[in-house]
mmCIF file of N, CA and C and ligand atoms in Angstrom:
data_model
loop_
_atom_site.group_PDB
_atom_site.id
_atom_site.type_symbol
_atom_site.label_atom_id
_atom_site.label_comp_id
_atom_site.label_asym_id
_atom_site.label_seq_id
_atom_site.Cartn_x
_atom_site.Cartn_y
_atom_site.Cartn_z
ATOM 1 N N MET A 1 0.942 -1.434 0.156
ATOM 2 C CA MET A 1 0.033 -0.014 -0.087
ATOM 3 C C MET A 1 0.913 1.333 0.127
ATOM 4 N N VAL A 2 0.678 1.915 -0.984
ATOM 5 C CA VAL A 2 0.992 3.317 -0.921
ATOM 6 C C VAL A 2 0.726 4.357 0.254
ATOM 7 N N ARG A 3 1.207 4.773 0.878
ATOM 8 C CA ARG A 3 0.465 5.921 2.041
ATOM 9 C C ARG A 3 1.812 7.206 2.110
ATOM 10 N N SER A 4 0.734 8.574 1.866
ATOM 11 C CA SER A 4 1.392 9.722 2.346
ATOM 12 C C SER A 4 1.484 9.715 3.809
ATOM 13 N N LEU A 5 2.902 10.757 3.950
ATOM 14 C CA LEU A 5 2.555 10.940 5.286
ATOM 15 C C LEU A 5 1.671 11.354 6.125
ATOM 16 N N ASP A 6 0.966 12.306 5.433
ATOM 17 C CA ASP A 6 0.184 12.906 6.120
ATOM 18 C C ASP A 6 -1.192 12.520 6.146
ATOM 19 N N MET A 7 -1.277 11.331 5.584
ATOM 20 C CA MET A 7 -2.591 10.552 5.393
ATOM 21 C C MET A 7 -2.980 10.366 6.808
ATOM 22 N N PRO A 8 -4.273 10.285 7.040
ATOM 23 C CA PRO A 8 -4.854 9.983 8.494
ATOM 24 C C PRO A 8 -4.904 8.445 8.409
ATOM 25 N N THR A 9 -5.010 7.920 9.850
ATOM 26 C CA THR A 9 -4.780 6.195 10.055
ATOM 27 C C THR A 9 -5.996 5.678 10.852
ATOM 28 N N SER A 10 -6.620 6.736 11.421
ATOM 29 C CA SER A 10 -7.907 6.352 12.024
ATOM 30 C C SER A 10 -8.960 7.195 12.153
ATOM 31 N N ALA A 11 -10.276 6.911 12.547
ATOM 32 C CA ALA A 11 -11.327 7.649 12.151
ATOM 33 C C ALA A 11 -11.115 9.047 12.734
ATOM 34 N N MET A 12 -10.563 9.168 13.970
ATOM 35 C CA MET A 12 -10.802 10.228 14.700
ATOM 36 C C MET A 12 -9.367 11.312 13.669
ATOM 37 N N GLU A 13 -8.734 10.627 13.519
ATOM 38 C CA GLU A 13 -7.418 11.225 12.533
ATOM 39 C C GLU A 13 -8.275 11.841 11.238
ATOM 40 N N THR A 14 -9.249 10.701 10.537
ATOM 41 C CA THR A 14 -9.521 11.221 9.450
ATOM 42 C C THR A 14 -10.474 12.630 9.603
ATOM 43 N N LEU A 15 -11.402 12.489 10.689
ATOM 44 C CA LEU A 15 -12.089 13.582 10.671
ATOM 45 C C LEU A 15 -11.289 15.070 11.216
ATOM 46 N N ALA A 16 -9.957 14.701 11.748
ATOM 47 C CA ALA A 16 -9.427 16.117 11.823
ATOM 48 C C ALA A 16 -8.596 16.267 10.651
ATOM 49 N N TRP A 17 -7.985 15.823 9.909
ATOM 50 C CA TRP A 17 -7.651 15.802 8.197
ATOM 51 C C TRP A 17 -8.649 16.567 7.294
ATOM 52 N N SER A 18 -9.869 16.062 7.793
ATOM 53 C CA SER A 18 -11.025 16.476 6.571
ATOM 54 C C SER A 18 -11.147 17.841 7.107
ATOM 55 N N ALA A 19 -11.045 18.382 8.383
ATOM 56 C CA ALA A 19 -11.757 19.399 8.913
ATOM 57 C C ALA A 19 -10.373 20.492 8.768
ATOM 58 N N SER A 20 -9.131 19.999 8.647
ATOM 59 C CA SER A 20 -8.078 20.759 8.310
ATOM 60 C C SER A 20 -7.961 21.361 6.846
ATOM 61 N N ARG A 21 -8.909 20.820 5.946
ATOM 62 C CA ARG A 21 -8.606 20.826 4.586
ATOM 63 C C ARG A 21 -9.931 21.537 3.929
ATOM 64 N N ASP A 22 -10.910 21.859 4.900
ATOM 65 C CA ASP A 22 -12.047 22.225 4.817
ATOM 66 C C ASP A 22 -13.297 21.636 3.976
ATOM 67 N N LEU A 23 -13.154 20.230 4.170
ATOM 68 C CA LEU A 23 -13.995 19.271 3.403
ATOM 69 C C LEU A 23 -15.429 19.378 4.624
ATOM 70 N N LYS A 24 -16.386 19.001 3.581
ATOM 71 C CA LYS A 24 -17.427 18.826 4.405
ATOM 72 C C LYS A 24 -17.745 17.471 5.192
ATOM 73 N N VAL A 25 -17.537 17.604 6.300
ATOM 74 C CA VAL A 25 -17.919 16.736 7.273
ATOM 75 C C VAL A 25 -19.242 16.659 7.656
ATOM 76 N N VAL A 26 -20.138 15.279 7.439
ATOM 77 C CA VAL A 26 -21.262 15.370 8.051
ATOM 78 C C VAL A 26 -21.657 13.814 8.614
ATOM 79 N N THR A 27 -22.423 13.869 9.658
ATOM 80 C CA THR A 27 -22.919 12.868 10.507
ATOM 81 C C THR A 27 -24.183 12.531 10.214
ATOM 82 N N GLY A 28 -24.851 11.142 9.986
ATOM 83 C CA GLY A 28 -26.408 10.745 10.105
ATOM 84 C C GLY A 28 -26.254 9.290 9.773
ATOM 85 N N LYS A 29 -27.954 9.017 9.991
ATOM 86 C CA LYS A 29 -27.726 7.622 9.979
ATOM 87 C C LYS A 29 -28.415 7.390 8.427
ATOM 88 N N ARG A 30 -28.490 8.218 7.369
ATOM 89 C CA ARG A 30 -28.681 7.858 6.175
ATOM 90 C C ARG A 30 -27.872 8.444 5.348
ATOM 91 N N TYR A 31 -27.928 7.829 4.113
ATOM 92 C CA TYR A 31 -27.015 8.592 2.979
ATOM 93 C C TYR A 31 -27.540 9.891 2.928
ATOM 94 N N LEU A 32 -26.829 10.861 2.356
ATOM 95 C CA LEU A 32 -26.814 12.012 1.770
ATOM 96 C C LEU A 32 -26.114 12.452 0.816
ATOM 97 N N ASP A 33 -26.907 13.453 -0.082
ATOM 98 C CA ASP A 33 -26.221 13.855 -1.487
ATOM 99 C C ASP A 33 -24.707 14.526 -1.525
ATOM 100 N N ASP A 34 -24.734 15.417 -0.438
ATOM 101 C CA ASP A 34 -23.668 16.749 -0.500
ATOM 102 C C ASP A 34 -22.792 16.547 0.434
ATOM 103 N N PHE A 35 -21.661 15.515 0.258
ATOM 104 C CA PHE A 35 -20.720 15.751 1.656
ATOM 105 C C PHE A 35 -19.305 15.349 0.734
ATOM 106 N N ASP A 36 -18.080 15.458 1.510
ATOM 107 C CA ASP A 36 -16.874 14.744 1.443
ATOM 108 C C ASP A 36 -16.745 13.626 2.306
ATOM 109 N N VAL A 37 -16.947 13.925 3.509
ATOM 110 C CA VAL A 37 -16.742 12.486 4.384
ATOM 111 C C VAL A 37 -18.188 12.342 5.201
ATOM 112 N N LEU A 38 -18.852 11.624 5.262
ATOM 113 C CA LEU A 38 -19.815 10.950 6.018
ATOM 114 C C LEU A 38 -19.693 9.872 7.183
ATOM 115 N N VAL A 39 -19.926 10.331 8.435
ATOM 116 C CA VAL A 39 -19.899 9.209 9.299
ATOM 117 C C VAL A 39 -20.968 8.951 10.144
ATOM 118 N N SER A 40 -21.328 7.493 9.908
ATOM 119 C CA SER A 40 -22.790 7.402 10.287
ATOM 120 C C SER A 40 -22.455 6.041 11.199
ATOM 121 N N ASN A 41 -22.818 6.402 12.686
ATOM 122 C CA ASN A 41 -22.817 5.000 13.467
ATOM 123 C C ASN A 41 -24.319 4.276 13.622
ATOM 124 N N THR A 42 -24.427 3.694 12.834
ATOM 125 C CA THR A 42 -25.955 2.761 12.660
ATOM 126 C C THR A 42 -25.929 1.293 12.082
ATOM 127 N N ASP A 43 -26.855 0.711 12.310
ATOM 128 C CA ASP A 43 -26.744 -0.960 11.615
ATOM 129 C C ASP A 43 -26.474 -0.490 10.114
ATOM 130 N N THR A 44 -25.364 -1.542 9.594
ATOM 131 C CA THR A 44 -24.797 -1.130 8.380
ATOM 132 C C THR A 44 -25.997 -1.654 7.508
ATOM 133 N N LEU A 45 -26.892 -2.643 7.446
ATOM 134 C CA LEU A 45 -27.753 -2.798 6.532
ATOM 135 C C LEU A 45 -28.607 -1.687 6.498
ATOM 136 N N ALA A 46 -29.294 -0.916 7.691
ATOM 137 C CA ALA A 46 -29.995 0.187 7.813
ATOM 138 C C ALA A 46 -29.651 1.277 6.822
ATOM 139 N N PHE A 47 -28.276 1.538 7.179
ATOM 140 C CA PHE A 47 -27.348 2.541 6.205
ATOM 141 C C PHE A 47 -27.136 2.396 4.848
ATOM 142 N N LEU A 48 -26.784 1.006 4.636
ATOM 143 C CA LEU A 48 -26.619 0.837 3.191
ATOM 144 C C LEU A 48 -27.741 0.701 2.494
ATOM 145 N N GLY A 49 -28.931 0.420 2.944
ATOM 146 C CA GLY A 49 -30.301 0.728 2.493
ATOM 147 C C GLY A 49 -30.599 1.923 1.861
ATOM 148 N N SER A 50 -30.191 2.889 2.383
ATOM 149 C CA SER A 50 -30.331 4.249 2.196
ATOM 150 C C SER A 50 -29.521 4.781 1.038
ATOM 151 N N VAL A 51 -28.374 4.173 0.359
ATOM 152 C CA VAL A 51 -27.397 4.558 -0.582
ATOM 153 C C VAL A 51 -28.171 3.902 -1.869
ATOM 154 N N PRO A 52 -28.099 5.233 -2.811
ATOM 155 C CA PRO A 52 -28.577 4.762 -4.020
ATOM 156 C C PRO A 52 -27.659 3.612 -4.830
ATOM 157 N N ASP A 53 -28.014 3.031 -5.898
ATOM 158 C CA ASP A 53 -27.169 2.280 -6.795
ATOM 159 C C ASP A 53 -25.816 2.805 -7.066
ATOM 160 N N GLU A 54 -25.015 2.076 -7.160
ATOM 161 C CA GLU A 54 -23.666 2.323 -8.002
ATOM 162 C C GLU A 54 -23.174 3.971 -7.593
ATOM 163 N N SER A 55 -22.989 4.087 -6.069
ATOM 164 C CA SER A 55 -22.493 5.294 -5.392
ATOM 165 C C SER A 55 -21.185 5.170 -5.282
ATOM 166 N N PHE A 56 -20.469 4.133 -5.225
ATOM 167 C CA PHE A 56 -19.163 4.197 -4.775
ATOM 168 C C PHE A 56 -18.018 3.331 -5.686
ATOM 169 N N GLN A 57 -17.012 3.972 -5.859
ATOM 170 C CA GLN A 57 -15.824 3.199 -6.528
ATOM 171 C C GLN A 57 -15.117 1.855 -5.779
ATOM 172 N N LEU A 58 -15.325 2.254 -4.227
ATOM 173 C CA LEU A 58 -14.503 1.263 -3.364
ATOM 174 C C LEU A 58 -15.376 1.190 -2.103
ATOM 175 N N VAL A 59 -15.291 -0.051 -1.894
ATOM 176 C CA VAL A 59 -16.305 -0.335 -0.348
ATOM 177 C C VAL A 59 -15.186 -1.168 0.406
ATOM 178 N N VAL A 60 -14.615 -0.867 1.613
ATOM 179 C CA VAL A 60 -14.044 -1.340 2.418
ATOM 180 C C VAL A 60 -14.912 -2.032 3.689
ATOM 181 N N THR A 61 -14.826 -3.306 3.992
ATOM 182 C CA THR A 61 -15.822 -3.547 4.997
ATOM 183 C C THR A 61 -15.112 -4.530 6.130
ATOM 184 N N SER A 62 -14.963 -4.338 7.112
ATOM 185 C CA SER A 62 -14.435 -4.998 8.145
ATOM 186 C C SER A 62 -15.821 -5.541 9.235
ATOM 187 N N PRO A 63 -16.475 -6.497 8.741
ATOM 188 C CA PRO A 63 -17.702 -7.181 9.743
ATOM 189 C C PRO A 63 -17.062 -7.667 10.538
ATOM 190 N N PRO A 64 -18.219 -7.924 11.911
ATOM 191 C CA PRO A 64 -17.714 -8.645 13.127
ATOM 192 C C PRO A 64 -16.974 -10.293 12.272
ATOM 193 N N TYR A 65 -16.393 -10.818 12.689
ATOM 194 C CA TYR A 65 -15.890 -12.435 12.261
ATOM 195 C C TYR A 65 -16.567 -13.382 12.711
ATOM 196 N N ASN A 66 -17.315 -13.279 13.810
ATOM 197 C CA ASN A 66 -17.863 -14.383 14.290
ATOM 198 C C ASN A 66 -17.036 -15.492 14.821
ATOM 199 N N ILE A 67 -16.156 -14.943 15.724
ATOM 200 C CA ILE A 67 -15.174 -16.343 15.957
ATOM 201 C C ILE A 67 -14.994 -15.902 17.510
ATOM 202 N N GLY A 68 -15.975 -15.389 18.293
ATOM 203 C CA GLY A 68 -16.003 -15.269 19.646
ATOM 204 C C GLY A 68 -14.910 -14.093 19.961
ATOM 205 N N LYS A 69 -14.688 -13.167 19.087
ATOM 206 C CA LYS A 69 -13.984 -11.720 19.749
ATOM 207 C C LYS A 69 -14.685 -11.030 20.658
ATOM 208 N N PRO A 70 -14.045 -10.385 21.819
ATOM 209 C CA PRO A 70 -14.822 -9.985 23.107
ATOM 210 C C PRO A 70 -15.974 -9.068 22.767
ATOM 211 N N TYR A 71 -16.071 -8.363 21.714
ATOM 212 C CA TYR A 71 -16.899 -7.286 21.027
ATOM 213 C C TYR A 71 -18.113 -7.876 20.333
ATOM 214 N N GLU A 72 -17.731 -9.155 20.079
ATOM 215 C CA GLU A 72 -18.977 -9.767 19.430
ATOM 216 C C GLU A 72 -19.998 -10.511 19.827
ATOM 217 N N GLN A 73 -21.017 -10.408 19.386
ATOM 218 C CA GLN A 73 -21.897 -11.534 19.808
ATOM 219 C C GLN A 73 -22.402 -12.653 18.909
ATOM 220 N N ARG A 74 -21.865 -13.773 19.215
ATOM 221 C CA ARG A 74 -21.650 -14.747 18.611
ATOM 222 C C ARG A 74 -22.889 -15.285 17.735
ATOM 223 N N GLN A 75 -23.110 -15.558 16.520
ATOM 224 C CA GLN A 75 -24.103 -16.145 16.060
ATOM 225 C C GLN A 75 -24.156 -17.672 15.513
ATOM 226 N N GLU A 76 -25.182 -18.154 15.152
ATOM 227 C CA GLU A 76 -25.139 -19.502 14.637
ATOM 228 C C GLU A 76 -24.230 -19.121 13.002
ATOM 229 N N PHE A 77 -23.503 -20.281 12.736
ATOM 230 C CA PHE A 77 -22.725 -20.047 11.733
ATOM 231 C C PHE A 77 -23.616 -19.722 10.257
ATOM 232 N N LYS A 78 -24.638 -20.555 10.222
ATOM 233 C CA LYS A 78 -25.261 -20.432 9.191
ATOM 234 C C LYS A 78 -26.232 -19.044 8.879
ATOM 235 N N ASP A 79 -26.767 -18.715 10.348
ATOM 236 C CA ASP A 79 -27.269 -17.251 10.424
ATOM 237 C C ASP A 79 -26.173 -16.116 10.042
ATOM 238 N N TYR A 80 -25.195 -16.197 10.650
ATOM 239 C CA TYR A 80 -24.016 -15.184 10.568
ATOM 240 C C TYR A 80 -23.844 -15.105 8.774
ATOM 241 N N LEU A 81 -23.547 -16.190 7.899
ATOM 242 C CA LEU A 81 -23.489 -16.266 6.580
ATOM 243 C C LEU A 81 -24.613 -15.559 5.789
ATOM 244 N N GLU A 82 -25.821 -15.932 6.444
ATOM 245 C CA GLU A 82 -27.062 -15.376 5.779
ATOM 246 C C GLU A 82 -26.876 -13.764 5.972
ATOM 247 N N TRP A 83 -26.568 -13.035 7.006
ATOM 248 C CA TRP A 83 -26.469 -11.713 7.356
ATOM 249 C C TRP A 83 -25.384 -11.050 6.177
ATOM 250 N N GLN A 84 -24.357 -11.908 6.379
ATOM 251 C CA GLN A 84 -23.263 -11.444 5.649
ATOM 252 C C GLN A 84 -23.445 -11.440 3.974
ATOM 253 N N GLU A 85 -24.228 -12.109 3.718
ATOM 254 C CA GLU A 85 -24.747 -12.389 2.454
ATOM 255 C C GLU A 85 -25.294 -11.418 1.789
ATOM 256 N N LEU A 86 -26.355 -10.984 2.784
ATOM 257 C CA LEU A 86 -27.369 -9.777 2.582
ATOM 258 C C LEU A 86 -26.432 -8.365 2.608
ATOM 259 N N VAL A 87 -25.233 -8.368 3.316
ATOM 260 C CA VAL A 87 -24.434 -7.144 3.761
ATOM 261 C C VAL A 87 -23.644 -6.858 2.249
ATOM 262 N N ILE A 88 -23.114 -8.349 1.743
ATOM 263 C CA ILE A 88 -22.448 -8.124 0.481
ATOM 264 C C ILE A 88 -23.123 -7.753 -0.704
ATOM 265 N N LYS A 89 -24.440 -8.421 -0.690
ATOM 266 C CA LYS A 89 -25.338 -7.692 -2.157
ATOM 267 C C LYS A 89 -25.539 -6.271 -1.890
ATOM 268 N N GLU A 90 -25.738 -5.871 -0.882
ATOM 269 C CA GLU A 90 -25.669 -4.479 -0.667
ATOM 270 C C GLU A 90 -24.325 -3.653 -0.876
ATOM 271 N N CYS A 91 -23.567 -4.411 -0.513
ATOM 272 C CA CYS A 91 -22.308 -3.645 -1.058
ATOM 273 C C CYS A 91 -21.693 -3.474 -2.289
ATOM 274 N N VAL A 92 -22.380 -4.370 -3.099
ATOM 275 C CA VAL A 92 -22.045 -4.529 -4.639
ATOM 276 C C VAL A 92 -22.953 -4.004 -5.498
ATOM 277 N N ARG A 93 -24.636 -3.743 -4.645
ATOM 278 C CA ARG A 93 -25.268 -2.976 -5.307
ATOM 279 C C ARG A 93 -24.955 -1.688 -5.571
ATOM 280 N N VAL A 94 -24.426 -0.971 -4.229
ATOM 281 C CA VAL A 94 -23.961 0.427 -4.408
ATOM 282 C C VAL A 94 -22.334 0.565 -4.768
ATOM 283 N N LEU A 95 -21.728 -0.460 -5.248
ATOM 284 C CA LEU A 95 -20.641 -0.228 -6.141
ATOM 285 C C LEU A 95 -21.054 0.191 -7.617
ATOM 286 N N LYS A 96 -19.842 0.967 -7.889
ATOM 287 C CA LYS A 96 -19.925 1.455 -9.330
ATOM 288 C C LYS A 96 -19.509 0.075 -10.101
ATOM 289 N N GLN A 97 -19.620 0.379 -11.464
ATOM 290 C CA GLN A 97 -19.196 -0.713 -12.472
ATOM 291 C C GLN A 97 -17.826 -0.201 -12.232
ATOM 292 N N GLY A 98 -17.341 -1.632 -12.333
ATOM 293 C CA GLY A 98 -15.749 -1.666 -12.166
ATOM 294 C C GLY A 98 -15.207 -1.132 -10.937
ATOM 295 N N GLY A 99 -15.920 -1.116 -9.835
ATOM 296 C CA GLY A 99 -15.244 -0.619 -8.674
ATOM 297 C C GLY A 99 -14.989 -2.127 -7.947
ATOM 298 N N SER A 100 -14.318 -1.834 -6.719
ATOM 299 C CA SER A 100 -14.099 -2.715 -6.018
ATOM 300 C C SER A 100 -14.311 -2.759 -4.498
ATOM 301 N N LEU A 101 -14.468 -4.221 -3.874
ATOM 302 C CA LEU A 101 -15.183 -4.481 -2.735
ATOM 303 C C LEU A 101 -14.097 -5.363 -2.000
ATOM 304 N N CYS A 102 -13.639 -4.897 -0.858
ATOM 305 C CA CYS A 102 -12.905 -5.486 0.178
ATOM 306 C C CYS A 102 -13.497 -5.874 1.187
ATOM 307 N N TRP A 103 -13.875 -7.005 1.769
ATOM 308 C CA TRP A 103 -14.385 -7.832 2.330
ATOM 309 C C TRP A 103 -13.491 -8.401 3.594
ATOM 310 N N GLU A 104 -13.288 -8.172 4.338
ATOM 311 C CA GLU A 104 -12.279 -8.575 5.452
ATOM 312 C C GLU A 104 -12.910 -10.169 6.453
ATOM 313 N N VAL A 105 -11.936 -10.901 6.425
ATOM 314 C CA VAL A 105 -12.958 -11.937 6.953
ATOM 315 C C VAL A 105 -12.169 -12.627 8.625
ATOM 316 N N GLY A 106 -12.695 -13.261 9.130
ATOM 317 C CA GLY A 106 -11.825 -13.947 10.217
ATOM 318 C C GLY A 106 -11.470 -15.259 10.166
ATOM 319 N N ASN A 107 -10.504 -15.827 10.773
ATOM 320 C CA ASN A 107 -9.962 -17.308 10.555
ATOM 321 C C ASN A 107 -10.053 -17.826 11.993
ATOM 322 N N TYR A 108 -10.779 -19.066 12.515
ATOM 323 C CA TYR A 108 -10.890 -19.366 13.497
ATOM 324 C C TYR A 108 -10.296 -21.124 13.742
ATOM 325 N N GLN A 109 -9.212 -21.160 14.728
ATOM 326 C CA GLN A 109 -8.496 -22.403 14.575
ATOM 327 C C GLN A 109 -8.889 -23.521 15.970
ATOM 328 N N THR A 110 -9.546 -24.595 15.583
ATOM 329 C CA THR A 110 -9.944 -25.521 16.867
ATOM 330 C C THR A 110 -8.590 -26.475 16.692
ATOM 331 N N LYS A 111 -8.799 -27.556 17.495
ATOM 332 C CA LYS A 111 -7.429 -28.584 17.451
ATOM 333 C C LYS A 111 -8.276 -29.423 16.045
ATOM 334 N N SER A 112 -9.181 -29.629 15.906
ATOM 335 C CA SER A 112 -9.720 -30.546 14.688
ATOM 336 C C SER A 112 -9.705 -29.761 13.049
ATOM 337 N N ARG A 113 -9.968 -28.550 13.268
ATOM 338 C CA ARG A 113 -9.962 -27.983 11.897
ATOM 339 C C ARG A 113 -10.012 -26.472 12.099
ATOM 340 N N THR A 114 -9.990 -25.933 10.813
ATOM 341 C CA THR A 114 -9.968 -24.460 10.731
ATOM 342 C C THR A 114 -11.217 -23.973 10.256
ATOM 343 N N GLN A 115 -12.021 -23.068 10.960
ATOM 344 C CA GLN A 115 -13.408 -22.352 10.394
ATOM 345 C C GLN A 115 -12.922 -20.751 9.862
ATOM 346 N N THR A 116 -13.349 -20.746 8.847
ATOM 347 C CA THR A 116 -13.242 -19.702 8.334
ATOM 348 C C THR A 116 -14.713 -18.805 7.867
ATOM 349 N N THR A 117 -14.489 -17.662 7.745
ATOM 350 C CA THR A 117 -15.923 -17.022 7.135
ATOM 351 C C THR A 117 -15.727 -16.546 5.540
ATOM 352 N N GLN A 118 -14.854 -16.988 5.040
ATOM 353 C CA GLN A 118 -14.808 -16.924 3.381
ATOM 354 C C GLN A 118 -16.021 -17.485 2.862
HETATM 355 C C1 SAM B 201 -14.400 -6.769 13.313
HETATM 356 S S1 SAM B 201 -14.799 -5.564 14.073
HETATM 357 C C2 SAM B 201 -14.257 -4.068 12.839
HETATM 358 C C3 SAM B 201 -12.775 -4.003 13.574
HETATM 359 C C4 SAM B 201 -12.404 -2.459 12.835
HETATM 360 N N1 SAM B 201 -12.225 -2.899 11.419
HETATM 361 C C5 SAM B 201 -11.006 -2.325 13.544
HETATM 362 O O1 SAM B 201 -9.896 -2.491 12.638
HETATM 363 O O2 SAM B 201 -10.909 -2.096 14.721
HETATM 364 C C6 SAM B 201 -16.611 -5.264 13.712
HETATM 365 C C7 SAM B 201 -17.127 -3.994 13.658
HETATM 366 O O3 SAM B 201 -18.896 -4.086 13.334
HETATM 367 C C8 SAM B 201 -19.550 -3.421 14.325
HETATM 368 N N2 SAM B 201 -20.707 -4.140 13.987
HETATM 369 C C9 SAM B 201 -21.589 -4.938 14.460
HETATM 370 N N3 SAM B 201 -22.630 -5.159 14.009
HETATM 371 C C10 SAM B 201 -22.925 -4.392 13.106
HETATM 372 C C11 SAM B 201 -23.851 -3.582 12.748
HETATM 373 N N4 SAM B 201 -25.168 -4.327 12.458
HETATM 374 N N5 SAM B 201 -23.914 -2.823 11.874
HETATM 375 C C12 SAM B 201 -22.849 -1.818 11.585
HETATM 376 N N6 SAM B 201 -21.939 -2.244 12.343
HETATM 377 C C13 SAM B 201 -21.899 -3.140 13.243
HETATM 378 C C14 SAM B 201 -19.061 -3.805 15.697
HETATM 379 O O4 SAM B 201 -19.172 -3.041 16.520
HETATM 380 C C15 SAM B 201 -17.394 -3.710 15.137
HETATM 381 O O5 SAM B 201 -16.832 -2.597 15.902
#
C-alpha cells in the first residue's frame, strides 16, 4: 500500500484531517447527497439501504468475524453467513461498474479444524 505521510490512519485522525482541509464532514443515519466525508454510526444494512445504486468506487468493510472476539455477539454460523450475504449484496449494489469491494474475514482454529468466514 502506498501511503502519504500526512494521510490519516484512524477515524479520529480522518475527521481532524478532513477539517483541516475544509472538507464537508457530516454525520447521519442515512446517506446524503452532498458531502466529502460522511460518518454514520448505525446498523450497516439500515445505512446501506439508504444508499443509491452505484454510488461508490470502493467499499472496504471489516464486519464482525463471528469467531468469539470480545466485542462480538456470536451467532449460529448459518445465520452469520446469511447476514453477511445480505451485506455483501448491498455492498455490490452500491458499487459503481468496475468498482472494488474488500471484505475482511476472520479465521478460527480449533484442534480438529479451521473455520473461516470466507
Ligand atoms: C471486526 S470489527 C471491526 C474492527 C475494525 N475494522 C478495527 O480494525 O478495529 C466489527 C465491527 O462491526 C461493528 N458492528 C457489529 N454489528 C454491526 C452492524 N449490524 N452494523 C454496523 N456495525 C456493526 C462492531 O461494533 C465492530 O466494531
